[in-house]
Amino acid sequence: MNIFIHEMKMHRNSIVIWSISISATILLFIGVFPAMEKNISNMVLMIENFPKEFIKAFNVEIMLLGTVLGFYSFIFIYATLLGSIQAMRYGLSVLSIEEREKTADFLISKPVSRNKIIISKILAVITSILITNIVFFIVSYLMVNKFTDSNLDNRLFVMITLSLFFIQLVFMSIGLLISMIPRKIKAVTPISMGVVFGFFIIQLFSSAFEDKKLEYFTPFKYFDPEYIIKNQSYNMTYVLLAIGVVIVSLGFTYYRYMKKDMAQI
Amino acid sequence: MSIIEINNLTKYYGKSRGIIDVSLEIEEGEIFGFIGPNGAGKSTTIRTLLSLIYPTSGSATIFGKDIIKDGPEIRKDIGYLPSEVFYYENMKVIDLLNYSCSFYKKDCTQRIKELSDLMELELNRKIDDLSYGNKKKVGIIQGLVHKPKLIILDEPTTGLDPLMQQRFFDLLKKENEEGATILFSSHILSEVQKLCNRVAIIKEGRIVKIEKIATLKATNYKKIRIETKEKLSLDSFDLPGVKDLDDTDHVISFLHNGDINTILKVISKYKLNNLWIEEPTLEEIFMHYYEREE
């Protein structure tokens, strides 16, 4: 428990900053919706002049933009982009930080098993992500209701909003996995940005060219809001794939961490 | 009873050598010194004992328990000071010490106060803002706060001023009198001499010699260098007890073991520009040990 509490203290500022930033995507863009709702026919005319690939790449199902959930899911993508960076950073850094900051000698020489260290740390990261999601959920729910008069489909809203948490879990696991591959991670930011934008670009391509195969390679597609709205459910194939990625990544991380030689100071 | 027993411990980092076939026994109540140049394998041995790294082959027990299988159990009674101390960002000294204590499930408030008073460390400062020496003090207190039965120190005195070093040594002596066994690594022989009962000398990953400090002190080597105007023949210094005789640019240097008066009489025959009599470096003493081995 003491490691968990310590980790939560270390994450405190970061949780506040990320919760604000991710919620801000909704705060900033939702205000545009009433205007969008009124002028949707003009918008459609305008957007239809854009190249088809461009429209698809940004996941703009034009008619959907005129509905609350459609518009919400459009801006939600940017919330998941930020959320992924947050989760990736946490995953990459939570175990590797001890070696990078040279505190591994302090922690491991205490009477505590590595098993307990890794579990406490991963639980702390999941809790941090969960707190961010609770803040995000409350903010989005209030904002979406404030800016629309129409009836919000609560079930779909919850399904879409919850997917932030699931995508973050996938990115956290990938981050943990990557952190266990090299002997020592020197810098967290460039790797997190690189990996997350890499997956995001794959997502843009897969949407633009309607390439179904590419979708498997980007967690951003595993919980596609457009699919959720159309089918009223998650795509189970991708849900299983997401679970698979999480299990394999965490398994590998656990195996490696238990056997790892802590880098010499 | 042996507190630490190391059997043929070997550690390779990939292909590069850490330690080879290290065997050691450290008895209860001993202050044991572990000396050797940088990169000899002192830290590797210590870090293996603490399960920070895992051995390639061989085994070791502490308090009679296996270091890997019973690691967490063993570490309840170990206090460890790493060679370089870096602690979590944004933490105050007191926060770190409390965090450290939380692993031992003991109330350490009183002990933290005693130790920080003794080492003159302010508890409310941020660790980031501390000087290197003060960070070292945090490391020392963190290692001693739970009254460990075995204290392992990796190059503990670098960064401490002489006064603090003395206090720290006194503190260690007191802990030792109260029953703690101490394993102490260093590359400075004089430091080890002050404190230890026995030393192991390690070089290039292998234990070269395990010796009582009393025996080591008996070898009274001095390093002597003399500078003269005229060139002297080296032969006049080729006496019993003289080693490593060398002559460069009118400076003759050698190691001497034996009666200092004999050698001074020889030197006094010549007109000198300069004279140095120094303690030999650890490296030079090692060299002399290797020669004896052969």
Coordinates of C-alpha atoms in Angstrom, one line a residue:
Chain A
M1 CA 0.0 0.0 0.0
N2 CA 2.8 2.4 0.8
I3 CA 4.2 2.2 -2.8
F4 CA 0.7 2.8 -4.2
I5 CA 0.3 5.9 -2.0
H6 CA 3.7 7.1 -2.9
E7 CA 3.0 6.7 -6.6
M8 CA -0.3 8.5 -6.3
K9 CA 1.5 11.4 -4.7
M10 CA 4.0 11.4 -7.5
H11 CA 1.2 11.5 -10.1
R12 CA -0.9 14.1 -8.3
N13 CA 0.1 17.1 -10.4
S14 CA 0.1 15.2 -13.6
I15 CA -3.4 13.9 -13.0
V16 CA -4.7 17.5 -12.5
I17 CA -3.0 18.8 -15.6
W18 CA -4.1 15.9 -17.9
S19 CA -7.7 16.0 -16.5
I20 CA -7.9 19.7 -17.4
S21 CA -6.3 19.3 -20.8
I22 CA -8.4 16.4 -21.9
S23 CA -11.6 18.0 -20.7
A24 CA -10.6 21.2 -22.4
T25 CA -11.0 19.6 -25.8
I26 CA -14.7 19.3 -25.1
L27 CA -15.0 22.7 -23.4
L28 CA -13.4 24.4 -26.4
F29 CA -15.2 22.7 -29.2
I30 CA -18.7 21.9 -27.9
G31 CA -19.6 25.7 -28.1
V32 CA -19.5 25.4 -31.9
F33 CA -22.2 22.8 -31.9
P34 CA -25.4 25.0 -31.8
A35 CA -24.1 26.9 -34.8
M36 CA -23.3 23.7 -36.5
E37 CA -26.7 22.2 -35.8
K38 CA -28.5 25.2 -37.3
N39 CA -26.3 25.4 -40.4
I40 CA -25.8 21.8 -41.1
S41 CA -27.1 22.0 -44.6
N42 CA -24.7 24.7 -45.5
M43 CA -21.9 22.8 -43.8
V44 CA -22.7 19.7 -45.8
L45 CA -22.4 21.8 -49.0
M46 CA -19.1 23.2 -48.0
I47 CA -17.5 20.0 -46.7
E48 CA -18.6 18.0 -49.8
N49 CA -16.3 20.2 -51.8
F50 CA -13.3 18.8 -49.9
P51 CA -11.4 15.8 -51.3
K52 CA -13.1 12.6 -50.2
E53 CA -10.0 11.1 -48.6
F54 CA -9.6 14.2 -46.5
I55 CA -13.1 14.0 -45.2
K56 CA -12.8 10.3 -44.4
A57 CA -9.5 10.7 -42.7
F58 CA -10.9 13.0 -40.1
N59 CA -13.8 10.7 -39.5
V60 CA -16.3 13.2 -40.6
E61 CA -19.5 11.5 -41.3
I62 CA -21.1 14.7 -42.5
M63 CA -24.6 14.2 -41.6
L64 CA -23.6 13.0 -38.1
L65 CA -22.1 16.4 -37.4
G66 CA -25.6 17.8 -37.1
T67 CA -26.4 15.4 -34.2
V68 CA -25.1 15.9 -30.7
L69 CA -23.5 12.5 -30.5
G70 CA -22.1 12.8 -34.0
F71 CA -20.5 16.1 -33.1
Y72 CA -19.4 14.8 -29.7
S73 CA -17.7 11.8 -31.2
F74 CA -15.9 14.0 -33.7
I75 CA -14.3 16.0 -31.0
F76 CA -13.9 13.0 -28.8
I77 CA -11.2 11.7 -31.1
Y78 CA -9.0 14.5 -29.9
A79 CA -9.7 13.7 -26.3
T80 CA -8.6 10.1 -27.0
L81 CA -5.4 11.4 -28.7
L82 CA -4.4 13.4 -25.6
G83 CA -5.6 10.6 -23.3
S84 CA -3.4 8.2 -25.2
I85 CA -0.3 10.4 -24.7
Q86 CA -1.1 10.5 -21.0
A87 CA -1.5 6.8 -20.7
M88 CA 1.5 6.0 -22.8
R89 CA 3.7 8.3 -20.7
Y90 CA 2.5 6.7 -17.5
G91 CA 3.1 3.2 -18.9
L92 CA 6.5 4.1 -20.2
S93 CA 7.7 5.8 -17.1
V94 CA 6.1 4.1 -14.1
L95 CA 8.6 1.3 -13.9
S96 CA 11.5 2.8 -15.8
I97 CA 11.6 6.0 -13.7
E98 CA 13.3 4.2 -10.8
E99 CA 16.3 3.4 -13.0
R100 CA 16.3 6.7 -14.8
E101 CA 16.2 8.7 -11.6
K102 CA 18.5 6.3 -10.0
T103 CA 16.1 5.4 -7.2
A104 CA 16.0 1.7 -8.1
D105 CA 18.7 1.0 -5.5
F106 CA 16.6 2.6 -2.9
L107 CA 13.4 0.9 -3.7
I108 CA 14.6 -2.6 -4.5
S109 CA 16.8 -2.8 -1.4
K110 CA 13.7 -2.4 0.8
P111 CA 12.0 -5.5 2.1
V112 CA 9.5 -5.7 -0.7
S113 CA 9.2 -8.2 -3.6
R114 CA 9.3 -7.1 -7.2
N115 CA 5.9 -8.7 -7.6
K116 CA 4.5 -6.2 -5.1
I117 CA 6.3 -3.3 -6.6
I118 CA 5.0 -3.9 -10.1
I119 CA 1.4 -4.6 -9.0
S120 CA 1.3 -1.4 -6.8
K121 CA 2.7 0.7 -9.6
I122 CA 0.4 -0.5 -12.3
L123 CA -2.6 -0.1 -9.9
A124 CA -1.5 3.4 -9.2
V125 CA -1.4 4.2 -13.0
I126 CA -4.8 2.7 -13.6
T127 CA -6.2 4.7 -10.7
S128 CA -4.7 7.9 -12.1
I129 CA -6.2 7.2 -15.5
L130 CA -9.5 6.4 -13.8
I131 CA -9.5 9.7 -12.0
T132 CA -8.8 11.5 -15.3
N133 CA -11.8 9.7 -16.8
I134 CA -14.1 10.5 -14.0
V135 CA -13.3 14.2 -14.4
F136 CA -13.6 14.0 -18.2
F137 CA -16.9 12.1 -17.9
I138 CA -18.5 14.7 -15.6
V139 CA -17.3 17.6 -17.7
S140 CA -18.4 16.2 -21.0
Y141 CA -21.8 15.1 -19.6
L142 CA -22.5 18.6 -18.3
M143 CA -21.2 20.4 -21.4
V144 CA -23.0 18.2 -23.9
N145 CA -26.3 18.7 -22.0
K146 CA -25.7 22.4 -21.7
F147 CA -25.2 23.0 -25.4
T148 CA -28.0 20.8 -26.7
D149 CA -31.7 20.9 -26.4
S150 CA -32.3 17.6 -28.1
N151 CA -32.5 14.4 -26.2
L152 CA -29.1 12.8 -25.6
D153 CA -29.0 9.0 -26.0
N154 CA -27.4 8.4 -22.6
R155 CA -26.4 4.8 -23.3
L156 CA -24.5 5.7 -26.4
F157 CA -22.9 8.7 -24.7
V158 CA -21.7 6.4 -21.9
M159 CA -20.4 3.8 -24.3
I160 CA -18.4 6.4 -26.3
T161 CA -17.1 8.2 -23.3
L162 CA -16.0 5.0 -21.5
S163 CA -14.0 4.0 -24.5
L164 CA -11.4 6.7 -23.6
F165 CA -10.6 4.6 -20.5
F166 CA -10.3 1.4 -22.6
I167 CA -8.1 3.0 -25.2
Q168 CA -5.9 4.4 -22.4
L169 CA -5.5 1.0 -20.9
V170 CA -4.3 -0.3 -24.2
F171 CA -1.8 2.5 -24.5
M172 CA -0.7 2.1 -20.9
S173 CA 0.1 -1.6 -21.6
I174 CA 2.0 -0.8 -24.8
G175 CA 4.0 1.8 -22.8
L176 CA 4.8 -0.7 -20.1
L177 CA 5.9 -3.2 -22.8
I178 CA 8.1 -0.7 -24.6
S179 CA 9.7 0.4 -21.3
M180 CA 10.9 -3.2 -20.7
I181 CA 12.6 -3.7 -24.0
P182 CA 15.7 -1.5 -23.8
R183 CA 18.0 -1.7 -20.8
K184 CA 17.2 1.8 -19.8
I185 CA 14.7 4.4 -21.1
K186 CA 16.4 7.8 -21.3
A187 CA 13.5 10.1 -22.3
V188 CA 9.8 9.4 -22.0
T189 CA 8.3 12.3 -24.0
P190 CA 9.8 11.6 -27.5
I191 CA 8.9 8.0 -27.3
S192 CA 5.3 8.6 -26.1
M193 CA 4.7 11.2 -28.8
G194 CA 6.3 9.1 -31.5
V195 CA 4.3 6.0 -30.7
V196 CA 1.0 7.7 -30.2
F197 CA 1.2 9.9 -33.3
G198 CA 2.4 6.8 -35.2
F199 CA -0.8 5.0 -34.3
F200 CA -2.8 8.1 -34.9
I201 CA -1.4 8.4 -38.5
I202 CA -2.2 4.8 -39.1
Q203 CA -5.7 5.5 -38.0
L204 CA -5.9 8.5 -40.4
F205 CA -4.7 6.3 -43.3
S206 CA -7.0 3.4 -42.5
S207 CA -10.0 5.8 -42.5
A208 CA -8.9 7.7 -45.6
F209 CA -8.4 4.6 -47.7
E210 CA -11.0 2.5 -45.9
D211 CA -8.4 -0.1 -45.3
K212 CA -9.8 -2.6 -42.9
K213 CA -6.5 -4.4 -42.4
L214 CA -4.8 -1.3 -41.2
E215 CA -7.4 -0.9 -38.5
Y216 CA -6.0 -3.9 -36.6
F217 CA -2.8 -2.0 -36.1
T218 CA -4.1 1.0 -34.3
P219 CA -5.8 1.1 -30.9
F220 CA -7.5 4.3 -32.0
K221 CA -9.8 2.1 -34.2
Y222 CA -10.6 -0.4 -31.6
F223 CA -13.4 1.7 -30.1
D224 CA -14.5 3.7 -33.1
P225 CA -17.3 6.1 -32.1
E226 CA -18.8 6.1 -35.5
Y227 CA -19.2 2.3 -35.3
I228 CA -20.7 2.6 -31.9
I229 CA -23.3 5.1 -33.0
K230 CA -24.2 3.0 -36.1
N231 CA -24.3 -0.4 -34.4
Q232 CA -25.3 0.6 -30.9
S233 CA -22.5 -1.6 -29.6
Y234 CA -18.8 -2.0 -29.5
N235 CA -17.1 -4.0 -32.2
M236 CA -16.4 -7.3 -30.4
T237 CA -13.6 -8.4 -32.6
Y238 CA -11.6 -5.3 -31.7
V239 CA -12.7 -5.5 -28.0
L240 CA -11.1 -9.0 -27.9
L241 CA -8.1 -7.7 -29.7
A242 CA -7.7 -4.9 -27.2
I243 CA -8.0 -7.3 -24.3
G244 CA -5.4 -9.5 -26.0
V245 CA -2.9 -6.6 -26.5
V246 CA -3.4 -5.7 -22.8
I247 CA -2.9 -9.2 -21.5
V248 CA 0.2 -10.0 -23.7
S249 CA 1.8 -6.6 -22.9
L250 CA 1.3 -6.9 -19.2
G251 CA 2.4 -10.5 -19.2
F252 CA 5.6 -9.6 -21.0
T253 CA 6.2 -6.6 -18.7
Y254 CA 5.7 -8.7 -15.6
Y255 CA 8.0 -11.5 -16.8
R256 CA 10.8 -9.0 -17.8
Y257 CA 10.5 -6.9 -14.6
M258 CA 10.8 -9.9 -12.3
K259 CA 14.1 -11.0 -14.0
K260 CA 15.5 -7.6 -14.8
D261 CA 18.9 -6.4 -13.7
M262 CA 18.5 -2.9 -12.4
A263 CA 20.9 -0.6 -14.3
Q264 CA 24.1 0.3 -12.4
I265 CA 24.1 3.8 -11.0
Chain B
M1 CA 27.5 -17.6 12.7
S2 CA 28.2 -16.3 9.2
I3 CA 26.0 -13.4 8.4
I4 CA 26.9 -13.4 4.7
E5 CA 28.1 -16.4 2.9
I6 CA 28.9 -16.1 -0.8
N7 CA 29.7 -19.2 -2.8
N8 CA 31.4 -19.0 -6.2
L9 CA 29.3 -16.0 -7.2
T10 CA 29.7 -15.1 -10.9
K11 CA 28.0 -12.3 -12.8
Y12 CA 28.3 -11.4 -16.4
Y13 CA 26.5 -8.4 -18.0
G14 CA 26.0 -9.9 -21.4
K15 CA 29.6 -10.6 -22.3
S16 CA 31.3 -8.2 -20.1
R17 CA 32.7 -9.3 -16.8
G18 CA 31.1 -8.3 -13.5
I19 CA 32.6 -10.7 -10.9
I20 CA 34.0 -14.2 -11.3
D21 CA 33.9 -16.9 -8.7
V22 CA 33.7 -14.7 -5.7
S23 CA 33.5 -16.6 -2.4
L24 CA 33.4 -14.8 1.0
E25 CA 32.2 -15.3 4.5
I26 CA 31.4 -12.5 6.8
E27 CA 30.9 -13.3 10.5
E28 CA 28.4 -11.8 12.9
G29 CA 29.7 -8.6 14.4
E30 CA 32.5 -8.0 11.9
I31 CA 33.2 -4.8 10.1
F32 CA 34.3 -6.1 6.8
G33 CA 36.0 -3.9 4.2
F34 CA 35.8 -4.6 0.5
I35 CA 38.4 -2.7 -1.4
G36 CA 39.4 -2.5 -5.0
P37 CA 39.8 0.0 -7.8
N38 CA 36.8 1.3 -9.7
G39 CA 35.2 -1.3 -11.9
A40 CA 36.7 -4.2 -9.9
G41 CA 33.3 -5.6 -9.0
K42 CA 32.6 -4.2 -5.6
S43 CA 29.2 -2.8 -6.5
T44 CA 28.3 -5.8 -8.6
T45 CA 28.8 -8.1 -5.5
I46 CA 26.8 -5.8 -3.3
R47 CA 24.0 -5.3 -5.7
T48 CA 23.7 -9.0 -6.2
L49 CA 23.4 -9.5 -2.5
L50 CA 20.5 -7.1 -2.6
S51 CA 18.8 -8.7 -5.6
L52 CA 19.1 -5.6 -7.6
I53 CA 20.8 -7.8 -10.1
Y54 CA 20.7 -11.6 -10.5
P55 CA 23.8 -13.8 -10.5
T56 CA 24.9 -15.7 -13.6
S57 CA 26.0 -18.6 -11.4
G58 CA 26.8 -19.3 -7.8
S59 CA 24.8 -18.5 -4.8
A60 CA 24.8 -16.5 -1.6
T61 CA 23.0 -16.5 1.7
I62 CA 22.4 -13.8 4.2
F63 CA 21.3 -14.7 7.8
G64 CA 21.4 -18.3 6.5
K65 CA 18.6 -17.5 3.9
D66 CA 18.9 -17.5 0.1
I67 CA 19.3 -14.0 -1.3
I68 CA 16.9 -14.6 -4.2
K69 CA 14.2 -16.8 -2.7
D70 CA 14.0 -15.0 0.6
G71 CA 15.1 -11.6 -0.6
P72 CA 12.3 -9.5 0.8
E73 CA 12.5 -11.3 4.2
I74 CA 16.3 -10.8 4.4
R75 CA 16.1 -7.2 3.5
K76 CA 14.0 -6.4 6.5
D77 CA 17.2 -6.4 8.5
I78 CA 19.5 -4.8 6.0
G79 CA 20.4 -1.2 5.7
Y80 CA 21.9 -0.2 2.4
L81 CA 23.6 3.0 1.3
P82 CA 24.2 3.1 -2.5
S83 CA 27.3 4.6 -3.9
E84 CA 25.5 7.5 -5.5
V85 CA 22.3 8.8 -3.9
F86 CA 19.5 10.3 -5.9
Y87 CA 16.0 10.5 -4.5
Y88 CA 12.6 11.2 -5.8
E89 CA 11.9 14.6 -7.3
N90 CA 10.0 17.1 -5.2
M91 CA 10.3 15.2 -2.0
K92 CA 11.3 16.7 1.4
V93 CA 13.9 14.9 3.4
I94 CA 11.3 13.9 6.0
D95 CA 8.9 12.6 3.4
L96 CA 11.6 10.3 2.0
L97 CA 12.6 9.1 5.4
N98 CA 9.0 8.4 6.3
Y99 CA 8.6 6.5 3.0
S100 CA 11.7 4.5 3.7
C101 CA 10.3 3.7 7.2
S102 CA 7.0 2.6 5.8
F103 CA 8.7 -0.5 4.4
Y104 CA 9.8 -1.7 7.8
K105 CA 6.5 -1.3 9.7
K106 CA 8.3 0.3 12.6
D107 CA 7.8 3.7 14.2
C108 CA 11.0 5.5 13.4
T109 CA 10.1 9.1 14.4
Q110 CA 12.5 9.1 17.4
R111 CA 15.3 7.5 15.4
I112 CA 14.9 9.9 12.5
K113 CA 15.3 12.8 14.9
E114 CA 18.3 11.4 16.6
L115 CA 20.1 10.6 13.4
S116 CA 19.3 13.9 11.7
D117 CA 20.5 15.8 14.7
L118 CA 23.7 13.9 14.8
M119 CA 24.4 14.3 11.1
E120 CA 23.1 17.9 11.1
L121 CA 20.5 17.5 8.4
E122 CA 17.5 19.7 8.1
L123 CA 14.4 17.6 7.7
N124 CA 12.1 20.1 6.0
R125 CA 14.3 20.9 3.0
K126 CA 13.6 19.6 -0.5
I127 CA 16.1 16.9 -1.4
D128 CA 16.5 18.5 -4.9
D129 CA 18.0 21.5 -3.2
L130 CA 20.5 19.7 -1.1
S131 CA 24.3 19.6 -1.8
Y132 CA 25.8 16.3 -2.7
G133 CA 27.2 15.8 0.8
N134 CA 23.8 16.5 2.3
K135 CA 22.1 14.0 0.0
K136 CA 24.6 11.5 1.1
K137 CA 23.5 12.1 4.7
V138 CA 19.9 11.4 3.6
G139 CA 21.2 8.2 2.2
I140 CA 23.0 7.3 5.5
I141 CA 20.0 8.0 7.6
Q142 CA 17.6 6.2 5.3
G143 CA 19.9 3.1 5.6
L144 CA 20.2 3.2 9.4
V145 CA 16.8 4.3 10.4
H146 CA 15.3 0.8 11.0
K147 CA 18.2 -0.4 13.1
P148 CA 19.4 -3.0 10.7
K149 CA 21.4 -6.1 11.7
L150 CA 23.5 -5.9 8.6
I151 CA 24.6 -2.6 7.2
I152 CA 25.9 -2.5 3.6
L153 CA 27.7 0.6 2.5
D154 CA 28.9 1.2 -1.1
E155 CA 31.6 3.9 -1.1
P156 CA 29.9 5.7 1.8
T157 CA 32.2 8.6 2.5
T158 CA 32.6 10.4 -0.9
G159 CA 31.1 13.9 -0.5
L160 CA 31.2 14.0 3.3
D161 CA 33.5 16.5 4.9
P162 CA 36.1 15.1 7.3
L163 CA 34.1 16.1 10.4
M164 CA 31.0 14.4 9.1
Q165 CA 33.1 11.4 8.0
Q166 CA 34.3 11.1 11.6
R167 CA 30.8 11.3 13.0
F168 CA 29.6 8.8 10.5
F169 CA 32.4 6.4 11.4
D170 CA 31.6 6.9 15.1
L171 CA 28.0 6.2 14.4
L172 CA 29.0 3.0 12.5
K173 CA 31.2 1.9 15.4
K174 CA 28.3 2.4 17.8
E175 CA 26.0 0.4 15.6
N176 CA 28.6 -2.3 15.5
E177 CA 29.0 -2.4 19.2
E178 CA 25.2 -2.8 19.5
G179 CA 25.4 -5.9 17.3
A180 CA 25.3 -4.8 13.7
T181 CA 27.5 -6.4 11.1
I182 CA 28.9 -4.0 8.5
L183 CA 30.1 -4.6 5.0
F184 CA 31.8 -1.5 3.6
S185 CA 33.2 -1.0 0.2
S186 CA 35.8 1.6 -0.7
H187 CA 38.7 2.3 -2.9
I188 CA 40.5 4.3 -0.2
L189 CA 42.6 2.1 1.9
S190 CA 43.1 4.5 4.8
E191 CA 39.3 4.8 5.2
V192 CA 39.0 1.0 5.4
Q193 CA 42.0 0.8 7.8
K194 CA 40.3 3.1 10.3
L195 CA 37.2 1.0 10.7
C196 CA 37.5 -2.6 9.5
N197 CA 38.6 -5.8 11.1
R198 CA 39.1 -7.7 7.9
V199 CA 39.3 -6.8 4.2
A200 CA 38.8 -8.5 0.9
I201 CA 40.8 -7.1 -2.0
I202 CA 39.1 -7.5 -5.3
K203 CA 40.5 -6.8 -8.8
E204 CA 39.1 -7.5 -12.2
G205 CA 36.2 -9.3 -10.8
R206 CA 38.1 -11.7 -8.6
I207 CA 39.0 -11.8 -4.9
V208 CA 42.7 -11.5 -4.7
K209 CA 43.2 -11.7 -1.0
I210 CA 41.2 -11.8 2.2
E211 CA 43.3 -10.4 5.0
K212 CA 43.1 -9.2 8.6
I213 CA 43.6 -5.4 8.7
A214 CA 46.3 -6.0 11.3
T215 CA 48.3 -8.0 8.9
L216 CA 47.9 -5.4 6.2
K217 CA 49.0 -2.6 8.4
A218 CA 52.2 -4.6 9.3
T219 CA 53.5 -4.1 5.8
N220 CA 54.9 -0.6 6.1
Y221 CA 55.4 0.4 2.6
K222 CA 56.5 4.0 1.8
K223 CA 56.7 5.5 -1.6
I224 CA 60.0 7.5 -1.9
R225 CA 61.0 9.8 -4.7
I226 CA 64.3 11.8 -4.8
E227 CA 65.3 14.4 -7.3
T228 CA 69.0 15.1 -7.8
K229 CA 71.2 17.5 -9.8
E230 CA 73.6 14.9 -11.1
K231 CA 72.5 11.6 -12.5
L232 CA 72.8 8.8 -10.0
S233 CA 73.3 5.2 -10.6
L234 CA 70.3 3.2 -9.8
D235 CA 72.4 0.4 -8.3
S236 CA 73.0 2.4 -5.1
F237 CA 69.3 2.0 -4.3
D238 CA 69.0 -1.6 -5.2
L239 CA 68.7 -2.6 -1.5
P240 CA 66.7 -5.3 0.3
G241 CA 63.1 -4.1 0.8
V242 CA 63.2 -1.8 -2.3
K243 CA 60.7 -2.5 -5.1
D244 CA 59.6 -0.8 -8.4
L245 CA 62.9 1.0 -8.7
D246 CA 62.6 3.6 -11.5
D247 CA 64.5 6.5 -12.9
T248 CA 63.0 9.3 -15.1
D249 CA 64.4 12.8 -15.6
H250 CA 66.7 12.8 -12.6
V251 CA 63.9 11.6 -10.4
I252 CA 64.4 8.2 -8.8
S253 CA 61.4 6.5 -7.3
F254 CA 60.8 3.3 -5.5
L255 CA 58.7 1.5 -2.8
H256 CA 60.4 0.7 0.4
N257 CA 59.5 -1.7 3.1
G258 CA 61.5 -2.0 6.2
D259 CA 63.5 0.3 8.6
I260 CA 63.1 3.8 7.4
N261 CA 66.4 4.8 8.9
T262 CA 68.4 2.5 6.7
I263 CA 67.1 4.1 3.5
L264 CA 67.4 7.6 4.9
K265 CA 71.1 6.9 5.6
V266 CA 71.6 5.9 2.0
I267 CA 69.7 9.0 0.7
S268 CA 71.7 11.4 2.9
K269 CA 74.9 10.6 1.0
Y270 CA 73.6 12.5 -2.0
K271 CA 72.9 16.1 -2.7
L272 CA 69.3 16.4 -3.3
N273 CA 67.0 18.9 -5.0
N274 CA 63.9 17.5 -3.6
L275 CA 62.5 14.6 -1.6
W276 CA 59.1 13.0 -1.3
I277 CA 58.0 10.3 1.1
E278 CA 54.4 9.3 0.6
E279 CA 51.9 6.6 1.4
P280 CA 51.7 4.3 -1.5
T281 CA 48.4 4.3 -3.4
L282 CA 46.1 1.4 -3.0
E283 CA 47.0 0.4 -6.6
E284 CA 50.6 0.1 -5.6
I285 CA 49.8 -2.0 -2.6
F286 CA 47.7 -4.3 -4.7
M287 CA 50.6 -4.7 -7.1
H288 CA 52.8 -5.8 -4.3
Y289 CA 50.1 -8.3 -3.3
Y290 CA 49.9 -9.8 -6.7
E291 CA 53.6 -10.2 -6.7
R292 CA 53.5 -12.1 -3.4
E293 CA 50.8 -14.3 -4.8
E294 CA 52.9 -15.3 -7.7

